[in-house]
PDB file of C-alpha atoms in Angstrom:
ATOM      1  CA  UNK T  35     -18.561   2.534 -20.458  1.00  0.00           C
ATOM      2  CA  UNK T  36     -15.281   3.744 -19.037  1.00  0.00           C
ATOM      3  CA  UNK T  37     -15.720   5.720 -15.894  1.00  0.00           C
ATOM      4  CA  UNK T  38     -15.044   9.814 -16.019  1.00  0.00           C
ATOM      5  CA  UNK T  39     -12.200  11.239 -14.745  1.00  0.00           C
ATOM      6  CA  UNK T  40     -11.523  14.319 -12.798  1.00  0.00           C
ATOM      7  CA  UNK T  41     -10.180  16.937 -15.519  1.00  0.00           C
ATOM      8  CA  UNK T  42      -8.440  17.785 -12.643  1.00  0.00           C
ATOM      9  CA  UNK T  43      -6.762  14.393 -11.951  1.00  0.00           C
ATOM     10  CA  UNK T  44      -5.887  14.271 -15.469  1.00  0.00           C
ATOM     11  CA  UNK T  45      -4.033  17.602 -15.703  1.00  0.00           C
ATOM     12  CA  UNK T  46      -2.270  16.884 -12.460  1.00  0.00           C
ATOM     13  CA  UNK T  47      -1.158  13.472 -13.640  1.00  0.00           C
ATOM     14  CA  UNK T  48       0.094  15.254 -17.371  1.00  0.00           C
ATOM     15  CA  UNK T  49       1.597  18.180 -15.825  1.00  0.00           C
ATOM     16  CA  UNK T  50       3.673  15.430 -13.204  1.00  0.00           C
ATOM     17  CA  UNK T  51       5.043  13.699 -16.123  1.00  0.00           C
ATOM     18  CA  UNK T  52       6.005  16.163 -18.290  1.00  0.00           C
ATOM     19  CA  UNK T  53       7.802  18.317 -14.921  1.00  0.00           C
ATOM     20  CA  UNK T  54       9.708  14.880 -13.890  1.00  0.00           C
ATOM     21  CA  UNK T  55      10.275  13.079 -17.000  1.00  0.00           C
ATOM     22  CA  UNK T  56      13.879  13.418 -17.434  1.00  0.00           C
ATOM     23  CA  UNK T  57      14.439  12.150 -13.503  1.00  0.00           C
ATOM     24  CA  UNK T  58      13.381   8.793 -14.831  1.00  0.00           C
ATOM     25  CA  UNK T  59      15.510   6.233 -17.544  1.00  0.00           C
ATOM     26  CA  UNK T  60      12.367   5.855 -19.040  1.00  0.00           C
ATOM     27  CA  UNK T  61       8.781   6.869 -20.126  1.00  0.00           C
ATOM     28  CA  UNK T  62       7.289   3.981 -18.788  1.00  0.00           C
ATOM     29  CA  UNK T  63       8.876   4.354 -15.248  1.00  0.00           C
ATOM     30  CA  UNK T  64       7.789   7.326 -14.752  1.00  0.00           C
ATOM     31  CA  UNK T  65       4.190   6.855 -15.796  1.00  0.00           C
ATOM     32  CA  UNK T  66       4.641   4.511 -12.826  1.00  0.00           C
ATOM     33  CA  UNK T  67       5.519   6.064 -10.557  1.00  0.00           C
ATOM     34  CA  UNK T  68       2.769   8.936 -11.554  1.00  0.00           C
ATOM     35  CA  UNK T  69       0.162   6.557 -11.570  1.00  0.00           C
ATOM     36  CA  UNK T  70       0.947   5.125  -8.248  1.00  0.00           C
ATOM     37  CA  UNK T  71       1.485   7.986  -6.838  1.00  0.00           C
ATOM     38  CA  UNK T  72      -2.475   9.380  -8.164  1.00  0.00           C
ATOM     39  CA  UNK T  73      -4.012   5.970  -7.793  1.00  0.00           C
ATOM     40  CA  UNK T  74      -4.867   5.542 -11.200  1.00  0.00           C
ATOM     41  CA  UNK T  75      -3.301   2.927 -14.060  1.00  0.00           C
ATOM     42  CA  UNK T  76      -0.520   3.183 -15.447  1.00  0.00           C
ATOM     43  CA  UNK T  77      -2.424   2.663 -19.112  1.00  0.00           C
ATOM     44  CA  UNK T  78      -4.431   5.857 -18.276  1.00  0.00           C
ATOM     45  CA  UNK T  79      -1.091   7.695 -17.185  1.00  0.00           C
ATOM     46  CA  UNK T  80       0.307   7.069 -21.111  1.00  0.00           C
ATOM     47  CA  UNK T  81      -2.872   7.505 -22.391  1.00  0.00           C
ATOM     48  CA  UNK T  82      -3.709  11.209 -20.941  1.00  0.00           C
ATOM     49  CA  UNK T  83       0.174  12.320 -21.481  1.00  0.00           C
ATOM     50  CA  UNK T  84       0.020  10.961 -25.319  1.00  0.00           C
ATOM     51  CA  UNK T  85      -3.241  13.141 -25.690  1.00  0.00           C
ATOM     52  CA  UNK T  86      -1.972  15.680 -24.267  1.00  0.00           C
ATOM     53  CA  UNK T  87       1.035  15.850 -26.800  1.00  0.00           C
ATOM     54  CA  UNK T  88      -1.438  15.423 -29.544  1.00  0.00           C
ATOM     55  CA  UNK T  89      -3.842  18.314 -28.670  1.00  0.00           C
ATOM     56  CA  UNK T  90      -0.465  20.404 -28.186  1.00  0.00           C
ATOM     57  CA  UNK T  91       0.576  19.887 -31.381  1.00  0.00           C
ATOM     58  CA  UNK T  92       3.784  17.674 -30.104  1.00  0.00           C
ATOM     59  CA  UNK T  93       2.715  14.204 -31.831  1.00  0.00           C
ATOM     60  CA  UNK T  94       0.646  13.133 -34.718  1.00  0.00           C
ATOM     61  CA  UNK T  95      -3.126  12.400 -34.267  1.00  0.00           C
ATOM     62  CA  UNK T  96      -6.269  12.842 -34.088  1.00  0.00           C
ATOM     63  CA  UNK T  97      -7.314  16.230 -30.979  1.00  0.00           C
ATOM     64  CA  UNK T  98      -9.613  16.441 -28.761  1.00  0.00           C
ATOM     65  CA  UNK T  99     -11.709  18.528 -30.473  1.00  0.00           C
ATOM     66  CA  UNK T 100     -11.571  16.695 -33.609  1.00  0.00           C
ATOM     67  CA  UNK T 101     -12.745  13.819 -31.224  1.00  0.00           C
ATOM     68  CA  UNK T 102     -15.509  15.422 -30.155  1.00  0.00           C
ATOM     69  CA  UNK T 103     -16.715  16.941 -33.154  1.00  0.00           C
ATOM     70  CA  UNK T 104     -16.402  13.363 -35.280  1.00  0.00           C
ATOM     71  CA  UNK T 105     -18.288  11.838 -32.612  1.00  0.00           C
ATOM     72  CA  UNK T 106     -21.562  14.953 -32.671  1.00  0.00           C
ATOM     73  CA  UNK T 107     -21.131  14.815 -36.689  1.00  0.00           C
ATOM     74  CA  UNK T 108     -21.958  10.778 -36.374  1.00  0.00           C
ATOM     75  CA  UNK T 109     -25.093  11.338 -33.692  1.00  0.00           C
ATOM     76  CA  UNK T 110     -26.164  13.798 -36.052  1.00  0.00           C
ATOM     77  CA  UNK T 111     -25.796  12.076 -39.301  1.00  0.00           C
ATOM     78  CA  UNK T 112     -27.272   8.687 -37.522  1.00  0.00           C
ATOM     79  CA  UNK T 113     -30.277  11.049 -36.124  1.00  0.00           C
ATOM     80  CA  UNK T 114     -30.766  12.603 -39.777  1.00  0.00           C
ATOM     81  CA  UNK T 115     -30.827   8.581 -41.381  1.00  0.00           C
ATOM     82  CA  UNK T 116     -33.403   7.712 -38.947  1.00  0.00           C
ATOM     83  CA  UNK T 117     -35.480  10.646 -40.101  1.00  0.00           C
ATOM     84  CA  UNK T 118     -35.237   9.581 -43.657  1.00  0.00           C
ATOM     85  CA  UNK T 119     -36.551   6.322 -43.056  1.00  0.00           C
ATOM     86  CA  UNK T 120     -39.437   7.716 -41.705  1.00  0.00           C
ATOM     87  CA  UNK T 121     -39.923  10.140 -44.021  1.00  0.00           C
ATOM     88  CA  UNK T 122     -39.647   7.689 -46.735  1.00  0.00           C
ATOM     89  CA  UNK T 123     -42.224   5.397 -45.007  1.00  0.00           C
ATOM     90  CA  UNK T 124     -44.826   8.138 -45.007  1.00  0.00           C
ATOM     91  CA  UNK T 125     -44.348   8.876 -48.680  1.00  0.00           C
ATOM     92  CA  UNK T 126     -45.152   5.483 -49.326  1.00  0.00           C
ATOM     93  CA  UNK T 127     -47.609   5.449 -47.270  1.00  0.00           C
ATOM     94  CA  UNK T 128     -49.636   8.663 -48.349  1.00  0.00           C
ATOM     95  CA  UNK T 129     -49.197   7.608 -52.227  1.00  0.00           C
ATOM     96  CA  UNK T 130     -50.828   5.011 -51.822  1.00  0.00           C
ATOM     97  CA  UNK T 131     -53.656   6.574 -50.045  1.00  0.00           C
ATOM     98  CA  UNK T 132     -53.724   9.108 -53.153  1.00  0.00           C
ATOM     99  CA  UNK T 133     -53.432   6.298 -55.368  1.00  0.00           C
ATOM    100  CA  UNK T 134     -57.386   6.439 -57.357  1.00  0.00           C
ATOM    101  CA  UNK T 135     -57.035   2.778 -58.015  1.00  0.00           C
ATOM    102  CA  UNK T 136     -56.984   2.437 -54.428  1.00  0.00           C
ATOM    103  CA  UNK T 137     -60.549   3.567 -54.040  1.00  0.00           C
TER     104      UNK T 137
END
């Protein structure tokens, strides 16, 4: 499981980018230099900044919040399965305890 992240760290490192990207010839250098500069990859540097331009409406993709509400909708849906399988089991169960040819 990746590690969290400061929110903090992660709006710094955004915010650092998008201030000193045209200083740079490319992206990619200056996600360098960002990432060496906060201690943190340079993968996670692209990663946060391409979010970013998602949740902002600058790219195509999937937000944050989308994220996040995909993710609760699957715990739920997975939670309600589980619960149908059980209820299922007890009907099962109690018709054939009701069942007269059973006594």
């Amino acid at each position: 499981m990746p590690k969290k992240i400061d929110p903090a760290l992660r709006s710094q490192a955004v915010r650092l980018v998008t201030q000193h990207r045209s200083e740079y010839s490319t992206e990619r250098a200056v996600h360098v230099q960002v990432a060496e500069s906060l201690g943190v990859s340079r993968e996670s540097v692209r990663r946060w900044v391409a979010q970013h331009e998602i949740d902002t409406g600058v790219a195509a993709g999937v937000t944050s919040d989308e994220r996040e509400e995909l993710r609760r909708l699957r715990a739920e849906n997975k939670r309600l399965r589980e619960v149908n399988e059980v209820l299922k089991s007890a009907t099962i169960f109690f018709a054939g305890e009701l069942d007269p040819r059973n006594r």
